[in-house]
Short mmCIF file of C-alpha atoms and ligand atoms in Angstrom, two decimals:
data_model
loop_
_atom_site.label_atom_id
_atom_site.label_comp_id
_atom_site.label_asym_id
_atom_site.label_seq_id
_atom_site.Cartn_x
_atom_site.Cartn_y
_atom_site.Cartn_z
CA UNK A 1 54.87 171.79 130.56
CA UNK A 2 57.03 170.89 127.75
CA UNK A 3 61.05 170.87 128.86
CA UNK A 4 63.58 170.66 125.64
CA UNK A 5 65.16 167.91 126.54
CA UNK A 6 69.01 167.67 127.12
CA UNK A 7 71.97 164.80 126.30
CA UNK A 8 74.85 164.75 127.55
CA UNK A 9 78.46 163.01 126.59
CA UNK A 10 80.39 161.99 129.59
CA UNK A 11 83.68 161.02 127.83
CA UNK A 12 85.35 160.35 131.59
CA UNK A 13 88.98 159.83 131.34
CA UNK A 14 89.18 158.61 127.45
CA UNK A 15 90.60 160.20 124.85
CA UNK A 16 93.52 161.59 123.60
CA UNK A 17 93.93 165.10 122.21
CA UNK A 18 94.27 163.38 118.73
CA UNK A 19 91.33 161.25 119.54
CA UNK A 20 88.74 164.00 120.72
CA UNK A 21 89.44 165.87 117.70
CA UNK A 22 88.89 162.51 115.82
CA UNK A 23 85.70 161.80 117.69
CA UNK A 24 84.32 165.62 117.74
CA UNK A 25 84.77 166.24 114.00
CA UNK A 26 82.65 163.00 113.51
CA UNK A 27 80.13 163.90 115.91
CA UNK A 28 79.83 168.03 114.75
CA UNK A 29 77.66 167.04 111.36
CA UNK A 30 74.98 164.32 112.95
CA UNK A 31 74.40 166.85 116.22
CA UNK A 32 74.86 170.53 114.66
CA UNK A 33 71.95 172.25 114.69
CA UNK A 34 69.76 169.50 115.33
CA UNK A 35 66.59 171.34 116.48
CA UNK A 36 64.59 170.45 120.00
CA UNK A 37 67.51 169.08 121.96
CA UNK A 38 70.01 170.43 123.88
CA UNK A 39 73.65 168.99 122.82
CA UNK A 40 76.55 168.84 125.74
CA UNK A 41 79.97 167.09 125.70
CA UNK A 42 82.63 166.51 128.15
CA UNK A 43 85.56 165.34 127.57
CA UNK A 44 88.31 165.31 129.93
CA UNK A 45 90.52 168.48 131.08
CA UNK A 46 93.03 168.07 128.53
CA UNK A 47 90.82 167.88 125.26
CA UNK A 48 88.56 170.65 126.32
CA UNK A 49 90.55 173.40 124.81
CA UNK A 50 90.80 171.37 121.71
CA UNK A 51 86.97 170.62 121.26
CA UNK A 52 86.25 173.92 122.27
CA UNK A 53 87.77 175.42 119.17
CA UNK A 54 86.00 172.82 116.85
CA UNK A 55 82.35 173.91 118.46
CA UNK A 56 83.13 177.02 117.89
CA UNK A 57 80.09 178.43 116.70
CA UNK A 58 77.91 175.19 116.84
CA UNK A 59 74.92 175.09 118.76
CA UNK A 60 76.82 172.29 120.82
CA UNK A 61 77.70 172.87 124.01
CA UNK A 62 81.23 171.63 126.24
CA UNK A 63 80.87 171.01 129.50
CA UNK A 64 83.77 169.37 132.58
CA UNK A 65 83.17 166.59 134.07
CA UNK A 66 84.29 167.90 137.84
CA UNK A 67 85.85 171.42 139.14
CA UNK A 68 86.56 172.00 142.75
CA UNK A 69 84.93 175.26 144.26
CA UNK A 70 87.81 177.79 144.94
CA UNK A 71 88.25 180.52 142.01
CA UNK A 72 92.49 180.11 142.31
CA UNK A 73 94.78 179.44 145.09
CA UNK A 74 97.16 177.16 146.35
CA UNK A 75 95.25 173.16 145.37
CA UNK A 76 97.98 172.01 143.38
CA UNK A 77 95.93 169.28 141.02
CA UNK A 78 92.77 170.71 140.74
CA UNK A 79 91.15 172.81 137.88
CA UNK A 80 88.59 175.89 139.28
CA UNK A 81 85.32 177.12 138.04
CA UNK A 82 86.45 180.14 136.68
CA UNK A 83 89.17 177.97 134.88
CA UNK A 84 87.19 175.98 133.24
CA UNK A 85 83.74 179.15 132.91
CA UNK A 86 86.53 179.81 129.97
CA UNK A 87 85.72 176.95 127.97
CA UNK A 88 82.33 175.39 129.23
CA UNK A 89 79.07 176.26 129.93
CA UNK A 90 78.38 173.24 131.82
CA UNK A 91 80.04 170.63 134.67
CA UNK A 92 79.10 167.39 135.54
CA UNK A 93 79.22 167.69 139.65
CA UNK A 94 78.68 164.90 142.46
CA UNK A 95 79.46 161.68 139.88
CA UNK A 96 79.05 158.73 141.39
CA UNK A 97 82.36 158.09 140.40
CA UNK A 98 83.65 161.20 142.37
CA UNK A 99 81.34 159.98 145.45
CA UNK A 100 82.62 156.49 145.48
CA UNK A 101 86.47 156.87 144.26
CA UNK A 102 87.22 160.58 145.29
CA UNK A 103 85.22 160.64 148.41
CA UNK A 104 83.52 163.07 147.32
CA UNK A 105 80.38 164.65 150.01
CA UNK A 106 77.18 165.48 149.40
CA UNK A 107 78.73 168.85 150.67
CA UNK A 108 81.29 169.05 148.82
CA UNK A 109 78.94 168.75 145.92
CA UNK A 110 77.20 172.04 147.71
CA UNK A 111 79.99 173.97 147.14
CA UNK A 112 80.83 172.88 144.10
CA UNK A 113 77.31 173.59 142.65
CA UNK A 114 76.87 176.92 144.09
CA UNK A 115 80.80 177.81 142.80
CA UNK A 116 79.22 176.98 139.54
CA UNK A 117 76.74 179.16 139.38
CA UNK A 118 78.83 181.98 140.84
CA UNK A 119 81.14 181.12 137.46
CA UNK A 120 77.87 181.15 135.59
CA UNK A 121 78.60 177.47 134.48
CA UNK A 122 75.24 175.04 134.46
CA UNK A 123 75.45 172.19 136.56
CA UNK A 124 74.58 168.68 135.78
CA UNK A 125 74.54 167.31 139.21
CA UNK A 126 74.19 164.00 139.74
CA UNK A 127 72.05 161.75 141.78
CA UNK A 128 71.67 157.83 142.62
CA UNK A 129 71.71 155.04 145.25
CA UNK A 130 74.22 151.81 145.06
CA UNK A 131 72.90 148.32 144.56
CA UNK A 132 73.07 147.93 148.29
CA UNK A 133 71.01 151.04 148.51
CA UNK A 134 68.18 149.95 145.77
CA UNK A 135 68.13 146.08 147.12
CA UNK A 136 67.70 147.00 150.47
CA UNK A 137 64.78 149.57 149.10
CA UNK A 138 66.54 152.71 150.24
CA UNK A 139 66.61 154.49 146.79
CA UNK A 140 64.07 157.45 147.90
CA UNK A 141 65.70 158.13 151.34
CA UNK A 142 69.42 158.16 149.61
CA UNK A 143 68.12 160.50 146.28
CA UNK A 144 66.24 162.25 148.31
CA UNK A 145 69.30 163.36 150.49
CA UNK A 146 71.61 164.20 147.60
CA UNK A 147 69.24 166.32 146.17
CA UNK A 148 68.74 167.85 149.26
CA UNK A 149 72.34 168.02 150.47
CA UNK A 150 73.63 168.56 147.27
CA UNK A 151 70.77 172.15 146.86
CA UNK A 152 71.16 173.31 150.29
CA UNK A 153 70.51 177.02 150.96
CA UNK A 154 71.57 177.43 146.80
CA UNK A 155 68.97 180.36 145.66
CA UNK A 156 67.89 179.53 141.81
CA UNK A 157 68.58 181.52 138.69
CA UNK A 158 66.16 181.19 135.63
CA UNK A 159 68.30 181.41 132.79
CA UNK A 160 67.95 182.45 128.87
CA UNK A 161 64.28 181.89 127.79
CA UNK A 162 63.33 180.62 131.77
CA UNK A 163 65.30 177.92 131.51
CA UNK A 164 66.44 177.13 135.44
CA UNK A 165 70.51 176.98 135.34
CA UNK A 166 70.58 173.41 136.98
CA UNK A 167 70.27 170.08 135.26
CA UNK A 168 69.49 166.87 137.69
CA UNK A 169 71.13 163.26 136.42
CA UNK A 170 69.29 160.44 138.26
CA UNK A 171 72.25 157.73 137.50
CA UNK A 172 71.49 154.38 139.65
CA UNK A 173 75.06 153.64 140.10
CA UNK A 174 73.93 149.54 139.30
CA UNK A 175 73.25 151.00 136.21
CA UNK A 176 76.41 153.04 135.37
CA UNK A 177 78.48 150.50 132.52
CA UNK A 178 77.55 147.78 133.86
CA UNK A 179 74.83 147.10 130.80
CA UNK A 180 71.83 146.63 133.07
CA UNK A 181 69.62 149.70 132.34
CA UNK A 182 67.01 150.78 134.96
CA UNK A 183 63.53 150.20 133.09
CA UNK A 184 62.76 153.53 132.14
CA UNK A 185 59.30 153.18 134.61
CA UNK A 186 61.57 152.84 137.55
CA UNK A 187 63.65 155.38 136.80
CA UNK A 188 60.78 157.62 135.90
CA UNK A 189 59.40 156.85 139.19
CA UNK A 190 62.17 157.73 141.45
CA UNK A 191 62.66 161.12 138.96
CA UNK A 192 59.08 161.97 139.76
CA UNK A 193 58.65 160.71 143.07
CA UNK A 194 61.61 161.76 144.39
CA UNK A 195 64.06 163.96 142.21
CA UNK A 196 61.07 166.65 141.50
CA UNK A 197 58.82 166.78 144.54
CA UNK A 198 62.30 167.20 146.60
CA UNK A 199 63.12 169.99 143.96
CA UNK A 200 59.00 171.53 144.51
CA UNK A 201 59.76 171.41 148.68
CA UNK A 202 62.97 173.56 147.62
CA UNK A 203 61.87 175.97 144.50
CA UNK A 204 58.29 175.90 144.68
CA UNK A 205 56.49 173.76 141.81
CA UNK A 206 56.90 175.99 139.17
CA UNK A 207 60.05 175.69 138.98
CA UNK A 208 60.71 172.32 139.86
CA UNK A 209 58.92 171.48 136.77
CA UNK A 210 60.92 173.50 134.87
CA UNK A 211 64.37 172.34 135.66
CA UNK A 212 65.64 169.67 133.58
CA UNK A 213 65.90 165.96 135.24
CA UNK A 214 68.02 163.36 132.94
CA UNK A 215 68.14 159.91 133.37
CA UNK A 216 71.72 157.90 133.09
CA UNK A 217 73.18 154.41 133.20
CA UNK A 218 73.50 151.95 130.36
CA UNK A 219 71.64 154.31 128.25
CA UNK A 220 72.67 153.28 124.23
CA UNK A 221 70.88 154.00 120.77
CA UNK A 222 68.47 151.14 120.92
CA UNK A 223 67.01 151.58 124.67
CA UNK A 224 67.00 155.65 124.54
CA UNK A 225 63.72 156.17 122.98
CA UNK A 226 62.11 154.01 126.04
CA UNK A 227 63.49 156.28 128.36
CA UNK A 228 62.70 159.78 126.57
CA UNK A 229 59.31 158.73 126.25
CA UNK A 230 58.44 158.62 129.76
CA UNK A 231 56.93 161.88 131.28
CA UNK A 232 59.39 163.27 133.95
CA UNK A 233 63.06 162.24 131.84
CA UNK A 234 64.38 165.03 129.72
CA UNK A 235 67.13 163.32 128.10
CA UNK A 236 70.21 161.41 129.34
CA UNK A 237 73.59 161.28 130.41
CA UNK A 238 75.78 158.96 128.55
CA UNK A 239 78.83 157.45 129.58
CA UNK A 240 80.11 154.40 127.11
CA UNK A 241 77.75 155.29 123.88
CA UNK A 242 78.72 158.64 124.00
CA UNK A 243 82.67 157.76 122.59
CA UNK A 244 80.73 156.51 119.48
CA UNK A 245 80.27 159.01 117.22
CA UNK A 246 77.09 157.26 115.76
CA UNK A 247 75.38 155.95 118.57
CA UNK A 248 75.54 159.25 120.32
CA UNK A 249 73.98 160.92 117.17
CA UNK A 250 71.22 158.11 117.26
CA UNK A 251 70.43 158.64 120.68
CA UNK A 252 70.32 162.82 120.83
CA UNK A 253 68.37 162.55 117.82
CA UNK A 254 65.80 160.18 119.83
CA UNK A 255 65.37 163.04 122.06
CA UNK A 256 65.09 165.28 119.95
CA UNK A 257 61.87 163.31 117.97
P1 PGA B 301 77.20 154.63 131.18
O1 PGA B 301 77.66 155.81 132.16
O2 PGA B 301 76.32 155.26 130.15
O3 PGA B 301 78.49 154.09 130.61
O4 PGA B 301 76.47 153.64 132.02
C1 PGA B 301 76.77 156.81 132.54
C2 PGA B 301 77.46 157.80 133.45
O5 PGA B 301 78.33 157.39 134.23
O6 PGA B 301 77.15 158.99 133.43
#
């Protein structure tokens, strides 16, 4: 089964207007139409009108980095799916930074992934036990409940070519900018172990090994390859090396060999 693999930019809140613009134009020539990876960025709310109008017609994809679940209404502060299904085809959901800071649930990050796919936006939802979690050895019990929380009663869509509508980010949040990378055997341990037989209880094998499962934390152009080589990651999601125009290039086009 051969899965094109996916990186992702998570920008978080950096960036100015001025500076995604800066940061995008450098980006466009090292990523545009580089051929056997899938290309996402997401910058914050503010720049995503402005990027979107320099990918326009790239094969690069934009994508949010949260949403809450209601089309419109009265949520003063928060930006909806069918908002941001304008500009993006894809939305980070269930960071660990959302978890931790924003108390975000694991069902809240139900609704917010079925909400996406009513909006027809792909999520990218994410995954991953604190340090507490991993010292104390409860890393399968915690993924395993996110992914499981996180999917409940959410029917699947196969998308353009059979490509299942749902990316999975295993992020160990002791690995999220803090420099200390999983080794890419752990994490493709828990990703196979965990991430995609909980994904074969839900969908059935066939599709579980058909849905895209990215590994992220501390992921940079020197220690990407490691990771893509392994069997069950299909790319990453990339937090600090993805506001360098460069390193970002270098590490989708390790991906993409
Ligand atoms: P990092 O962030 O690459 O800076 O560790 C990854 C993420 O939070 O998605």
């Amino acid at each position: 089964m051969t899965r094109i693999p996916l990186v992702a930019g998570n920008w978080k809140m950096h960036m100015s207007v001025a500076d995604a613009r800066h940061l995008v134009s450098e980006m466009v020539p090292g990523l545009q139409s580089k051929i056997g990876v899938d290309k996402v960025i997401c910058p914050p709310f503010t720049a995503l009108l402005a990027v979107a109008s320099l990918l326009e017609g790239s094969d690069i994809h934009l994508g949010a980095q949260n949403m809450y679940w209601e089309a419109a209404g009265a949520y003063t502060g928060e930006v909806s799916p069918k908002m941001i299904s304008e500009f993006c085809e894809y939305v980070i959901l269930g960071h660990s930074e959302r978890r931790a800071y924003f108390n975000e649930t694991d069902q809240d990050v139900n609704r917010k992934v079925q909400a996406a796919f009513d909006h027809g936006l792909t999520p990218i939802m994410c995954v991953g036990e604190t340090l507490e979690d991993y010292e104390s050895n409860r890393t399968y019990d915690v993924v395993f409940r996110q992914v499981n929380l996180g999917l409940n009663g959410i029917e699947f869509e196969l998308g353009e070519s059979n490509v299942p509508n749902l990316v999975i980010a295993y992020e160990p949040i002791w690995a999220i900018g803090t420099g200390r990378a999983a080794t890419p055997q752990d994490a493709n341990r828990v990703i196979a172990e965990v991430v995609r037989s909980a994904l074969a209880e839900l969908y059935g094998d066939n599709i579980a090994q058909k849905i895209r499962v990215l590994y992220g934390g501390s992921v940079n152009g020197e220690n990407a390859k490691d990771f893509f080589v392994q069997s069950e990651i299909d790319g990453a999601l990339v937090g600090g090396a993805s506001l360098k125009a460069t390193e970002f290039i270098q590490i989708t086009n390790a991906a993409a060999a």
